[in-house]
Amino acid sequence: MNARILLVDDDTALLDALPEALRLRMNGIQIDTSETAVDALERIKQTDYDAIVSDVKMPGMDGLALLHEIRELRPSTPTLMITGHGERELAVQALRGGAYDFVQKPIDRDYFIASLERAIQRRVLVRQVEEQRLALERHARVLEHVDDGVFLVDDEAVIRHWNPAAEAITGIGSPEALGRRVEETLPGWEAVAPLIPVASVPRPGSVEAKVVPLEFDGRELWLSISGVTFSDGVVYAFRSLTEERALEELKGEFIATVSHELRTPLAAIYGSAQTLLREDIELDESGQKRLLDVIAQESERLSRIADDILFANKLDSGQFVLGEKRIDLLALAREVVDQMRACFASRDDISIDLEVPATIDSLVGDSDKLRQVLINLIDNAVKYSPDGGRIDVAVEARDGGVRISIRDEGIGIAPLEQRRIFGKFYRVDPALTRGVGGTGLGLYICRELVRRMEGRLSVRSEEGKGSTFIVELPVQAAGDSDRGAAVAQTA
């Protein structure tokens, strides 16, 4: 027994005899002695004893006062009190004061040694529990800083630990999770729990995490999750693969979109070229021109698709730099509208109208890229107006900026889709049920260009009633020119 105890008694004869008796009966025990409570306190401050034995009646500070100080300094150290025969009231006070046991004089050594061994064993157990508690706290602190979400579920399916990463990933805070059953905290848990692999030992690679969907406040999260059992329940570790899954879906959309968009012009080009090469068909000059026009138009379409993909990649890579020069916005708007009217001259069911103010503050930016934004938005408005209608382009002055709006009377955009249309490869008509093609990159490119011009691109739409896309840009005052009233003109 490797234990260290302190004997406190003003009886020097007892301090000489008792340690020898204890050493004979308790192997490996180390004993310190003090003749006064004051000396004992100094020793107790310096040493965390396994047990303390003290006489009750001592001159100066007595044993009960010493016991009180011990409870303050070393509350988990068991203290045995020695009392004289017939001092039962002192013994009761000692027990009420927190003494582990009391031993009457003359000392019954068998009883005393048995009680002291129990006290030491208790101290050993308390130390082990404390070490385990500290180890758990260290592990908990480590879990507080890991990137993976970690939560502990006990045998009653109640959550007992919920680390900050779990809160960050799910949006559920510790107060909402701790003490609640797991199925109440994680909606859909009962359905996915049987699919989650749970290892019996915490070994790397012992199980492969399962990717499962869970919904949190209307958000669908895909979590890669696995568990490990232990004596009191299961510890689950998870991380979110929602972004990775969205990226995979985006890749799938990209492949499907580009495949379709490439196949159509390629088929037209191939068919026209094959027809021109056939010797068994005689084509007059107008027939040849018609096929050559198809090849030229579809080649241009292929070029636009490639340009959109490359330009979107350039925007993402951070290699793109906008030019900065003074822009005559009114002239630019008229030029774009004239160009788009010419492009859609064959659509007699579409009218493109322009409304501009008499004057407007000067705009500094990249005129070519702003032209690209307006062309894309008007082209989009026409494409999503399969039944025709008016396309209204309006330019107006705003405090500290200008506002350009493109309004159509087309198919409109559902509320949920309005949050997604500026993403890559997203199209309002993904199934092409209305004959609307495109890579789904146009609005993404427009938004990025406007954002880089320190502006904002937004949409207002109602399904079945059309959409209005709004470009808001800051302006730079042109000298002392007076903005004046915005008198509407129709171009």
Coordinates of C-alpha atoms in Angstrom, one line a residue:
M1 CA 0.0 0.0 0.0
N2 CA 1.7 3.2 -1.2
A3 CA -0.2 5.7 1.0
R4 CA 0.9 8.7 2.9
I5 CA -0.9 9.8 6.1
L6 CA -0.5 12.5 8.7
L7 CA -0.9 11.9 12.5
V8 CA -1.7 14.9 14.6
D9 CA -1.5 14.6 18.4
D10 CA 0.1 16.5 21.3
D11 CA 0.8 13.1 22.9
T12 CA 4.5 12.4 21.9
A13 CA 4.3 8.9 23.3
L14 CA 1.4 8.1 20.9
L15 CA 3.3 9.7 18.0
D16 CA 6.2 7.4 18.7
A17 CA 4.3 4.2 19.2
L18 CA 1.4 4.4 16.7
P19 CA 3.5 4.9 13.5
E20 CA 5.5 1.8 14.3
A21 CA 2.4 -0.3 14.8
L22 CA 0.9 1.0 11.6
R23 CA 4.1 0.2 9.6
L24 CA 4.0 -3.4 10.9
R25 CA 0.4 -3.9 9.7
M26 CA 0.3 -1.7 6.6
N27 CA 3.2 -2.3 4.1
G28 CA 4.5 0.7 2.2
I29 CA 2.7 3.3 4.2
Q30 CA 4.4 6.6 4.8
I31 CA 3.6 8.5 8.0
D32 CA 4.2 12.1 8.9
T33 CA 3.6 13.5 12.4
S34 CA 2.7 16.8 13.9
E35 CA 2.4 17.8 17.6
T36 CA 0.2 20.8 16.9
A37 CA -2.7 21.7 14.6
V38 CA -0.8 24.8 13.3
D39 CA 2.2 22.6 12.2
A40 CA -0.3 20.1 10.7
L41 CA -1.9 22.9 8.6
E42 CA 1.4 23.9 7.1
R43 CA 2.0 20.2 6.1
I44 CA -1.5 19.8 4.7
K45 CA -1.0 22.9 2.5
Q46 CA 2.1 21.4 1.0
T47 CA 1.0 17.7 0.7
D48 CA -2.2 16.1 -0.5
Y49 CA -2.4 13.2 2.1
D50 CA -4.3 10.0 1.5
A51 CA -5.7 10.3 5.1
I52 CA -5.3 12.4 8.2
V53 CA -5.6 11.2 11.8
S54 CA -6.1 13.9 14.5
D55 CA -6.7 14.0 18.2
V56 CA -9.7 16.2 19.2
K57 CA -8.4 17.7 22.4
M58 CA -5.2 19.6 21.8
P59 CA -3.9 22.9 23.2
G60 CA -4.3 26.0 21.1
M61 CA -6.2 25.0 17.9
D62 CA -8.1 21.8 18.8
G63 CA -9.0 18.9 16.5
L64 CA -12.5 20.3 15.6
A65 CA -11.0 23.6 14.4
L66 CA -8.3 21.7 12.5
L67 CA -11.0 19.5 10.9
H68 CA -12.8 22.7 9.7
E69 CA -9.6 24.0 8.1
I70 CA -9.0 20.6 6.5
R71 CA -12.5 20.7 4.9
E72 CA -11.6 24.1 3.4
L73 CA -8.1 23.1 2.2
R74 CA -8.5 19.4 1.2
P75 CA -12.3 18.7 1.1
S76 CA -11.8 15.2 -0.4
T77 CA -9.2 14.0 2.2
P78 CA -10.7 11.6 4.7
T79 CA -10.0 12.6 8.3
L80 CA -10.2 10.3 11.3
M81 CA -10.7 11.8 14.8
I82 CA -9.3 10.3 18.0
T83 CA -11.4 11.0 21.1
G84 CA -11.0 10.1 24.8
H85 CA -13.3 7.6 26.4
G86 CA -16.7 9.1 27.2
E87 CA -16.3 12.1 24.9
R88 CA -19.2 11.0 22.7
E89 CA -20.5 14.5 22.2
L90 CA -17.2 15.5 20.7
A91 CA -17.4 12.5 18.4
V92 CA -20.8 13.5 17.2
Q93 CA -19.6 17.1 16.6
A94 CA -16.6 15.6 14.6
L95 CA -18.9 13.5 12.4
R96 CA -21.2 16.5 11.8
G97 CA -18.1 18.5 10.9
G98 CA -17.2 16.1 8.1
A99 CA -14.9 13.5 9.9
Y100 CA -14.7 10.2 8.1
D101 CA -14.7 8.2 11.4
F102 CA -13.8 8.6 15.1
V103 CA -11.6 6.3 17.2
Q104 CA -11.8 6.1 21.0
K105 CA -8.9 6.0 23.3
P106 CA -7.5 3.6 24.3
I107 CA -7.1 2.8 20.6
D108 CA -8.4 -0.5 19.3
R109 CA -5.7 -1.1 16.7
D110 CA -7.6 -3.6 14.7
Y111 CA -10.6 -1.3 14.3
F112 CA -8.3 1.7 13.8
I113 CA -6.3 0.0 11.0
A114 CA -9.4 -1.3 9.3
S115 CA -11.0 2.2 9.4
L116 CA -7.8 3.8 8.1
E117 CA -7.5 1.3 5.2
R118 CA -11.1 2.0 4.2
A119 CA -10.4 5.8 4.3
I120 CA -7.3 5.4 2.2
Q121 CA -9.1 3.2 -0.3
R122 CA -11.9 5.8 -0.5
R123 CA -9.3 8.5 -1.2
V124 CA -7.8 6.3 -3.9
L125 CA -11.2 5.9 -5.5
V126 CA -11.9 9.6 -5.2
R127 CA -8.6 10.4 -6.9
Q128 CA -9.4 7.9 -9.8
V129 CA -12.8 9.5 -10.3
E130 CA -11.2 13.0 -10.3
E131 CA -8.6 11.8 -12.8
Q132 CA -11.3 10.4 -15.0
R133 CA -13.3 13.6 -14.7
L134 CA -10.3 15.7 -15.7
A135 CA -9.6 13.3 -18.6
L136 CA -13.2 13.7 -19.8
E137 CA -12.9 17.4 -19.5
R138 CA -9.7 17.3 -21.6
H139 CA -11.4 15.2 -24.2
A140 CA -14.4 17.5 -24.1
R141 CA -12.2 20.5 -24.6
V142 CA -10.6 18.7 -27.6
L143 CA -14.0 18.0 -29.0
E144 CA -14.9 21.7 -28.6
H145 CA -12.2 22.5 -31.2
V146 CA -12.6 19.7 -33.8
D147 CA -14.2 20.5 -37.2
D148 CA -16.5 17.5 -37.1
G149 CA -19.8 17.6 -35.3
V150 CA -19.8 15.2 -32.3
F151 CA -22.7 14.2 -30.0
L152 CA -23.1 11.6 -27.4
V153 CA -26.4 9.6 -27.0
D154 CA -26.8 7.6 -23.7
D155 CA -28.6 4.3 -23.4
E156 CA -32.0 6.2 -23.0
A157 CA -31.4 7.9 -26.4
V158 CA -30.9 11.2 -24.7
I159 CA -28.2 13.6 -26.0
R160 CA -25.5 14.2 -23.3
H161 CA -22.9 16.0 -25.3
W162 CA -23.2 18.4 -28.3
N163 CA -20.0 20.2 -29.5
P164 CA -19.8 23.6 -31.1
A165 CA -19.2 22.0 -34.6
A166 CA -22.5 20.1 -34.2
E167 CA -24.2 23.5 -33.5
A168 CA -22.4 25.2 -36.4
I169 CA -23.4 22.5 -38.9
T170 CA -27.0 21.9 -37.8
G171 CA -27.9 25.4 -36.4
I172 CA -29.1 23.6 -33.2
G173 CA -27.5 25.1 -30.1
S174 CA -26.4 23.1 -27.0
P175 CA -29.3 24.3 -24.8
E176 CA -31.8 23.0 -27.4
A177 CA -30.0 19.6 -27.8
L178 CA -28.7 18.6 -24.4
G179 CA -31.1 16.6 -22.3
R180 CA -33.5 15.9 -25.1
R181 CA -34.1 12.6 -26.9
V182 CA -32.2 12.4 -30.2
E183 CA -35.2 12.0 -32.4
E184 CA -36.7 15.2 -30.9
T185 CA -33.6 17.1 -31.8
L186 CA -32.8 15.6 -35.2
P187 CA -35.9 15.4 -37.3
G188 CA -35.9 12.2 -39.3
W189 CA -33.5 10.5 -37.0
E190 CA -35.6 7.4 -36.6
A191 CA -35.6 6.8 -40.3
V192 CA -31.8 7.1 -40.8
A193 CA -30.5 5.8 -37.5
P194 CA -30.7 2.1 -38.6
L195 CA -28.5 3.0 -41.7
I196 CA -25.7 4.6 -39.6
P197 CA -22.7 2.2 -39.0
V198 CA -21.7 1.9 -35.4
A199 CA -18.4 0.4 -34.4
S200 CA -17.8 -1.5 -31.2
V201 CA -14.3 -0.2 -30.8
P202 CA -12.8 3.3 -31.8
R203 CA -10.5 2.0 -34.5
P204 CA -9.6 4.1 -37.6
G205 CA -11.3 2.6 -40.6
S206 CA -13.4 0.2 -38.5
V207 CA -16.6 1.5 -40.2
E208 CA -17.3 3.6 -43.3
A209 CA -19.5 6.6 -42.6
K210 CA -22.9 6.7 -44.1
V211 CA -24.2 9.8 -46.0
V212 CA -27.8 10.5 -44.9
P213 CA -30.2 13.4 -45.4
L214 CA -31.7 15.3 -42.4
E215 CA -33.9 18.5 -42.5
F216 CA -33.3 21.4 -40.2
D217 CA -35.7 24.4 -40.4
G218 CA -36.5 23.7 -44.0
R219 CA -32.9 23.1 -44.9
E220 CA -31.9 19.7 -46.2
L221 CA -28.4 18.7 -45.0
W222 CA -26.5 15.7 -46.1
L223 CA -24.4 14.4 -43.3
S224 CA -21.6 11.8 -43.4
I225 CA -22.0 10.1 -40.0
S226 CA -20.7 7.1 -38.1
G227 CA -20.8 6.1 -34.4
V228 CA -18.8 4.2 -31.8
T229 CA -20.4 2.4 -28.8
F230 CA -19.0 2.7 -25.3
S231 CA -20.3 1.7 -21.8
D232 CA -22.9 4.4 -21.5
G233 CA -24.1 4.9 -25.1
V234 CA -22.9 5.9 -28.5
V235 CA -20.7 8.7 -29.7
Y236 CA -21.6 10.0 -33.2
A237 CA -19.3 12.0 -35.4
F238 CA -20.5 13.7 -38.5
R239 CA -19.6 16.3 -41.1
S240 CA -21.7 18.1 -43.7
L241 CA -21.4 17.0 -47.3
T242 CA -24.2 19.3 -48.4
E243 CA -21.9 21.6 -50.4
E244 CA -20.1 18.6 -51.9
R245 CA -23.4 17.0 -52.9
A246 CA -24.6 20.4 -54.3
L247 CA -21.4 20.5 -56.3
E248 CA -22.0 17.0 -57.7
E249 CA -25.5 18.0 -58.6
L250 CA -24.1 21.1 -60.3
K251 CA -21.6 19.0 -62.2
G252 CA -24.5 16.7 -63.3
E253 CA -26.5 19.7 -64.4
F254 CA -23.5 21.2 -66.2
I255 CA -22.9 17.9 -68.2
A256 CA -26.6 17.5 -69.0
T257 CA -27.0 21.2 -70.0
V258 CA -23.8 21.4 -72.1
S259 CA -24.5 18.0 -73.7
H260 CA -27.9 19.2 -74.8
E261 CA -26.8 22.6 -75.9
L262 CA -23.9 21.2 -77.9
R263 CA -25.8 18.4 -79.5
T264 CA -28.4 20.7 -81.1
P265 CA -26.1 23.0 -83.0
L266 CA -23.7 20.1 -83.8
A267 CA -26.6 18.1 -85.3
A268 CA -27.6 21.2 -87.4
I269 CA -24.1 21.8 -88.6
Y270 CA -23.4 18.1 -89.4
G271 CA -26.7 17.7 -91.2
S272 CA -26.2 20.9 -93.3
A273 CA -22.6 19.9 -94.1
Q274 CA -23.6 16.3 -95.1
T275 CA -26.4 17.7 -97.3
L276 CA -23.9 20.0 -99.1
L277 CA -21.6 17.1 -99.6
R278 CA -24.1 14.8 -101.1
E279 CA -23.7 14.3 -104.8
D280 CA -27.2 12.9 -105.4
I281 CA -28.9 16.1 -104.4
E282 CA -28.6 19.2 -106.6
L283 CA -29.0 22.4 -104.7
D284 CA -29.5 25.8 -106.2
E285 CA -27.6 28.8 -105.0
S286 CA -30.3 29.8 -102.5
G287 CA -30.5 26.3 -101.1
Q288 CA -26.7 26.2 -100.6
K289 CA -26.8 29.7 -99.0
R290 CA -29.6 28.5 -96.6
L291 CA -27.5 25.6 -95.4
L292 CA -24.4 27.7 -95.1
D293 CA -26.4 30.2 -93.1
V294 CA -27.4 27.3 -90.7
I295 CA -23.8 26.3 -90.4
A296 CA -22.7 29.9 -89.7
Q297 CA -25.5 30.5 -87.2
E298 CA -25.0 27.3 -85.3
S299 CA -21.2 27.7 -85.2
E300 CA -21.8 31.1 -83.7
R301 CA -24.1 29.5 -81.1
L302 CA -21.4 27.0 -80.3
S303 CA -18.9 29.8 -79.9
R304 CA -21.2 31.6 -77.5
I305 CA -21.6 28.5 -75.4
A306 CA -17.8 28.0 -75.2
D307 CA -17.3 31.7 -74.5
D308 CA -19.9 31.6 -71.6
I309 CA -18.2 28.6 -70.0
L310 CA -14.7 30.1 -70.4
F311 CA -15.9 33.5 -69.1
A312 CA -17.6 32.0 -66.1
N313 CA -14.4 30.2 -65.2
K314 CA -12.4 33.3 -65.6
L315 CA -14.8 35.1 -63.2
D316 CA -14.4 32.4 -60.7
S317 CA -10.6 32.2 -60.9
G318 CA -10.2 35.9 -60.1
Q319 CA -8.3 36.6 -63.3
F320 CA -10.9 39.0 -64.6
V321 CA -10.4 42.8 -64.4
L322 CA -13.0 45.4 -65.3
G323 CA -12.1 48.4 -67.4
E324 CA -12.9 51.9 -66.0
K325 CA -14.0 54.7 -68.3
R326 CA -16.8 57.2 -68.6
I327 CA -19.9 55.6 -70.0
D328 CA -22.7 57.4 -71.9
L329 CA -25.4 55.2 -70.5
L330 CA -28.2 56.6 -72.6
A331 CA -26.3 56.1 -75.8
L332 CA -25.4 52.6 -74.7
A333 CA -29.0 51.7 -73.9
R334 CA -30.2 52.9 -77.3
E335 CA -27.5 51.0 -79.1
V336 CA -28.3 47.7 -77.2
V337 CA -32.0 48.0 -77.8
D338 CA -31.5 48.7 -81.5
Q339 CA -29.2 45.7 -81.7
M340 CA -31.7 43.4 -80.0
R341 CA -34.5 44.6 -82.2
A342 CA -32.5 43.6 -85.2
C343 CA -31.7 40.2 -83.7
F344 CA -35.3 39.4 -83.1
A345 CA -36.8 41.1 -86.2
S346 CA -38.3 37.8 -87.1
R347 CA -40.3 37.7 -83.9
D348 CA -43.3 39.9 -84.9
D349 CA -44.9 38.9 -81.6
I350 CA -42.2 40.7 -79.6
S351 CA -41.7 44.5 -79.2
I352 CA -38.7 45.9 -77.4
D353 CA -39.3 49.4 -76.1
L354 CA -36.9 51.8 -74.4
E355 CA -37.7 54.6 -72.0
V356 CA -34.8 56.9 -70.9
P357 CA -34.6 60.3 -69.0
A358 CA -33.5 63.5 -70.7
T359 CA -30.2 63.6 -68.7
I360 CA -28.4 61.3 -66.3
D361 CA -25.3 61.5 -64.2
S362 CA -22.1 60.1 -65.7
L363 CA -21.3 56.5 -65.1
V364 CA -17.8 55.1 -64.7
G365 CA -17.2 51.5 -65.6
D366 CA -16.7 48.9 -68.3
S367 CA -19.0 49.7 -71.2
D368 CA -18.4 46.4 -73.0
K369 CA -19.3 44.4 -69.9
L370 CA -22.3 46.5 -69.2
R371 CA -23.4 46.0 -72.8
Q372 CA -23.0 42.3 -72.2
V373 CA -25.2 42.4 -69.1
L374 CA -28.0 44.3 -70.9
I375 CA -27.8 42.1 -74.0
N376 CA -28.0 39.0 -71.8
L377 CA -31.0 40.3 -69.8
I378 CA -33.0 41.4 -72.9
D379 CA -32.1 38.1 -74.7
N380 CA -33.3 36.3 -71.6
A381 CA -36.6 38.3 -71.5
V382 CA -37.3 37.3 -75.1
K383 CA -36.4 33.6 -74.6
Y384 CA -38.7 33.4 -71.6
S385 CA -41.6 35.1 -73.5
P386 CA -42.6 32.2 -75.8
D387 CA -46.0 33.7 -76.4
G388 CA -44.6 37.1 -77.2
G389 CA -45.4 40.4 -75.6
R390 CA -43.6 43.7 -74.7
I391 CA -40.0 43.9 -73.4
D392 CA -39.7 47.3 -71.6
V393 CA -36.2 48.6 -71.0
A394 CA -36.1 51.7 -68.7
V395 CA -33.3 53.8 -67.5
E396 CA -33.8 56.2 -64.6
A397 CA -31.8 58.2 -62.1
R398 CA -31.7 57.2 -58.5
D399 CA -30.0 58.9 -55.5
G400 CA -26.3 58.3 -56.0
G401 CA -26.9 55.9 -58.9
V402 CA -28.8 54.7 -61.9
R403 CA -31.4 52.0 -62.3
I404 CA -31.9 49.9 -65.4
S405 CA -34.9 47.6 -65.5
I406 CA -35.9 45.0 -68.1
R407 CA -39.5 43.9 -67.8
D408 CA -41.2 41.1 -69.8
E409 CA -44.6 39.6 -70.0
G410 CA -43.3 36.0 -70.1
I411 CA -43.7 32.8 -68.1
G412 CA -42.4 34.4 -64.8
I413 CA -40.4 32.7 -62.1
A414 CA -41.8 30.8 -59.1
P415 CA -40.8 32.3 -55.6
L416 CA -38.5 29.4 -54.7
E417 CA -36.7 29.6 -58.0
Q418 CA -36.0 33.3 -57.7
R419 CA -33.4 32.5 -55.1
R420 CA -31.6 30.1 -57.4
I421 CA -31.7 31.7 -60.8
F422 CA -28.4 33.5 -60.4
G423 CA -26.5 30.3 -59.7
K424 CA -24.4 28.5 -62.2
F425 CA -26.2 26.3 -64.8
Y426 CA -29.6 26.9 -63.3
R427 CA -32.5 27.4 -65.7
V428 CA -36.1 28.2 -65.0
D429 CA -37.1 25.7 -67.7
P430 CA -34.6 22.8 -67.1
A431 CA -36.8 20.2 -68.9
L432 CA -36.9 22.5 -72.0
T433 CA -40.7 22.1 -72.0
R434 CA -41.1 25.6 -73.4
G435 CA -38.3 25.3 -75.9
V436 CA -36.0 27.6 -74.0
G437 CA -32.3 26.6 -74.3
G438 CA -29.1 28.0 -72.9
T439 CA -26.3 27.0 -70.6
G440 CA -27.8 28.5 -67.5
L441 CA -24.7 30.7 -67.2
G442 CA -26.2 34.0 -68.4
L443 CA -27.7 35.3 -65.2
Y444 CA -24.7 34.1 -63.2
I445 CA -22.4 36.1 -65.4
C446 CA -24.6 39.1 -65.3
R447 CA -24.8 39.0 -61.5
E448 CA -21.0 38.7 -61.2
L449 CA -20.3 41.5 -63.6
V450 CA -22.8 43.9 -61.9
R451 CA -21.3 43.0 -58.5
R452 CA -17.8 43.8 -59.7
M453 CA -19.2 47.1 -60.9
E454 CA -20.2 47.7 -57.2
G455 CA -23.8 47.3 -58.2
R456 CA -26.7 45.0 -57.6
L457 CA -28.8 42.7 -59.8
S458 CA -32.2 41.7 -58.5
V459 CA -35.5 40.3 -59.8
R460 CA -39.2 40.7 -59.2
S461 CA -41.4 38.2 -60.7
E462 CA -44.8 36.5 -60.6
E463 CA -45.3 33.1 -62.2
G464 CA -47.3 33.4 -65.4
K465 CA -47.2 37.2 -65.4
G466 CA -43.6 38.0 -66.3
S467 CA -40.4 39.2 -64.7
T468 CA -38.5 42.4 -64.1
F469 CA -34.7 42.3 -63.7
I470 CA -33.2 45.4 -62.1
V471 CA -29.6 46.6 -62.4
E472 CA -28.6 49.2 -59.9
L473 CA -25.2 51.0 -60.3
P474 CA -23.5 53.8 -58.6
V475 CA -22.6 56.9 -60.6
Q476 CA -19.9 59.6 -60.5
A477 CA -21.0 63.2 -60.8
A478 CA -19.9 64.8 -64.1
G479 CA -18.5 68.2 -63.0
D480 CA -21.1 70.8 -62.2
S481 CA -23.7 69.4 -64.6
D482 CA -27.3 69.6 -63.3
R483 CA -29.1 66.4 -63.3
G484 CA -32.4 68.2 -63.8
A485 CA -35.8 66.5 -64.1
A486 CA -36.0 63.0 -65.6
V487 CA -38.2 63.7 -68.7
A488 CA -39.2 60.5 -70.2
Q489 CA -38.4 59.9 -73.9
T490 CA -39.4 56.9 -76.0
A491 CA -36.7 55.6 -78.3

